[in-house]
C-alpha positions as protocol buffer text, in pm:
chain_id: "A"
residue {
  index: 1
  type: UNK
  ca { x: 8461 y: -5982 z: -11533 }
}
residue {
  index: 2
  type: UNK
  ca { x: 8250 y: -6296 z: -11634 }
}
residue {
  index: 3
  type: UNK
  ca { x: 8107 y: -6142 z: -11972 }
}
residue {
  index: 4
  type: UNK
  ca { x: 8452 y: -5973 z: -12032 }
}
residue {
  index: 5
  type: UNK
  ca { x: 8616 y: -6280 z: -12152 }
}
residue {
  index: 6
  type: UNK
  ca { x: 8383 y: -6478 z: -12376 }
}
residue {
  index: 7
  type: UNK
  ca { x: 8275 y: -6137 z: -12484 }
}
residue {
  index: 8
  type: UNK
  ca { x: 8644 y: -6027 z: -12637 }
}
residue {
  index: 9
  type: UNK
  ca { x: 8680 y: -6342 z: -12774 }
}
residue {
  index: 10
  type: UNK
  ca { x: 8358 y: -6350 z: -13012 }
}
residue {
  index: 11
  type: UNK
  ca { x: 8497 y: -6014 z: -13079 }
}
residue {
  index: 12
  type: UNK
  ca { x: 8829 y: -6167 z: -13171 }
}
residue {
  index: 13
  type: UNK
  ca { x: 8634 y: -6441 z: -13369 }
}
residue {
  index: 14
  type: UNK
  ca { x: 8469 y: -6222 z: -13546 }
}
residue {
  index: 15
  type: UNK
  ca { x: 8738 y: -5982 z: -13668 }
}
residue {
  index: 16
  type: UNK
  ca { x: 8924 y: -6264 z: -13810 }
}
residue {
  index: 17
  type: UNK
  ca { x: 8615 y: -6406 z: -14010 }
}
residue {
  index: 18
  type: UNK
  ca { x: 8513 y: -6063 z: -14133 }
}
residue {
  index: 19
  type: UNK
  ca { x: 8893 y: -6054 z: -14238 }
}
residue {
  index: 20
  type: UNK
  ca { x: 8892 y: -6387 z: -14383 }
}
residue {
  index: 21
  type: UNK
  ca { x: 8580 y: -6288 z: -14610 }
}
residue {
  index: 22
  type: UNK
  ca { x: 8696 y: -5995 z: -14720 }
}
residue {
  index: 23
  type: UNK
  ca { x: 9029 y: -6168 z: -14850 }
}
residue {
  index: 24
  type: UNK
  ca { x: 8824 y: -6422 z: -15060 }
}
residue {
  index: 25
  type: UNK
  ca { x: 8577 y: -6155 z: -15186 }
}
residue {
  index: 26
  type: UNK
  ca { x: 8867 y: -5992 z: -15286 }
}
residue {
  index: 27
  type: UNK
  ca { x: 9011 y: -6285 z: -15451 }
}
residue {
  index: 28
  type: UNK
  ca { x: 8719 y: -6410 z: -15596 }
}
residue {
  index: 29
  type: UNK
  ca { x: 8672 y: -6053 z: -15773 }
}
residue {
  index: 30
  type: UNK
  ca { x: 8978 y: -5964 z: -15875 }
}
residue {
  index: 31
  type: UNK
  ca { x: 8983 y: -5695 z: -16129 }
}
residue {
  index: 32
  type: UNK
  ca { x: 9237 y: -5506 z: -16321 }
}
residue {
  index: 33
  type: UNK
  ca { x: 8942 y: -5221 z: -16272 }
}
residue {
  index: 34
  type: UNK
  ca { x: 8918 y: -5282 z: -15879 }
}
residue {
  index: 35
  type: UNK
  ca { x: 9296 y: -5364 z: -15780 }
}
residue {
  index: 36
  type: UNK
  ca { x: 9294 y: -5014 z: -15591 }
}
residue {
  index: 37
  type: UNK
  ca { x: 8984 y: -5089 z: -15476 }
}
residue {
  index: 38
  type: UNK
  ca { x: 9060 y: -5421 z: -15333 }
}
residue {
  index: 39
  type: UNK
  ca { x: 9411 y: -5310 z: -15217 }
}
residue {
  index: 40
  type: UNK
  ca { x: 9236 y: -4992 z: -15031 }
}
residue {
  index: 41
  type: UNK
  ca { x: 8940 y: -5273 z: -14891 }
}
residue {
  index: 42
  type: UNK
  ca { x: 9251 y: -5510 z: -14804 }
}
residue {
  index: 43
  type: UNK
  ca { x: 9408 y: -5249 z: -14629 }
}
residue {
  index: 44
  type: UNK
  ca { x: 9107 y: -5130 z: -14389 }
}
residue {
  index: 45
  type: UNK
  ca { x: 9067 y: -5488 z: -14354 }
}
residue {
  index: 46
  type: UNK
  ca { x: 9414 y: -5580 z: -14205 }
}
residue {
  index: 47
  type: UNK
  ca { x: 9396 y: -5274 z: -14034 }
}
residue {
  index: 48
  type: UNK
  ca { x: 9031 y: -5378 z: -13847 }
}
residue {
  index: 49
  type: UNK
  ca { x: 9201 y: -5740 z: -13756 }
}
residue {
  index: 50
  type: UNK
  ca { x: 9479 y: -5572 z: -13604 }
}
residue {
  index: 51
  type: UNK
  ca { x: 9458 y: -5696 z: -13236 }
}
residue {
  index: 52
  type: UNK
  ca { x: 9644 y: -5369 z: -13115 }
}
């Protein structure tokens, strides 16, 4: 139960910084070439945060 806790929550932490990167890599190379690209990347993305 002790390692449960903290454990989940760097898991938390770092689902919503992996998320947060991808957004600005995603804004920082926005494409006309790579908008499906970076809407399919945004999508897996939001999908991984998803704390369900």
């Amino acid at each position: 139960m002790h390692l449960v806790s903290p454990f989940s929550g760097i898991v938390m932490w770092l689902r919503i910084v992996f998320f947060y990167l991808i957004v600005f890599y995603c804004a920082q190379r926005r494409k006309p070439s790579r908008d499906r690209m970076n809407a399919r990347a945004f999508h897996k993305a939001s999908r991984f945060a998803d704390p369900g």
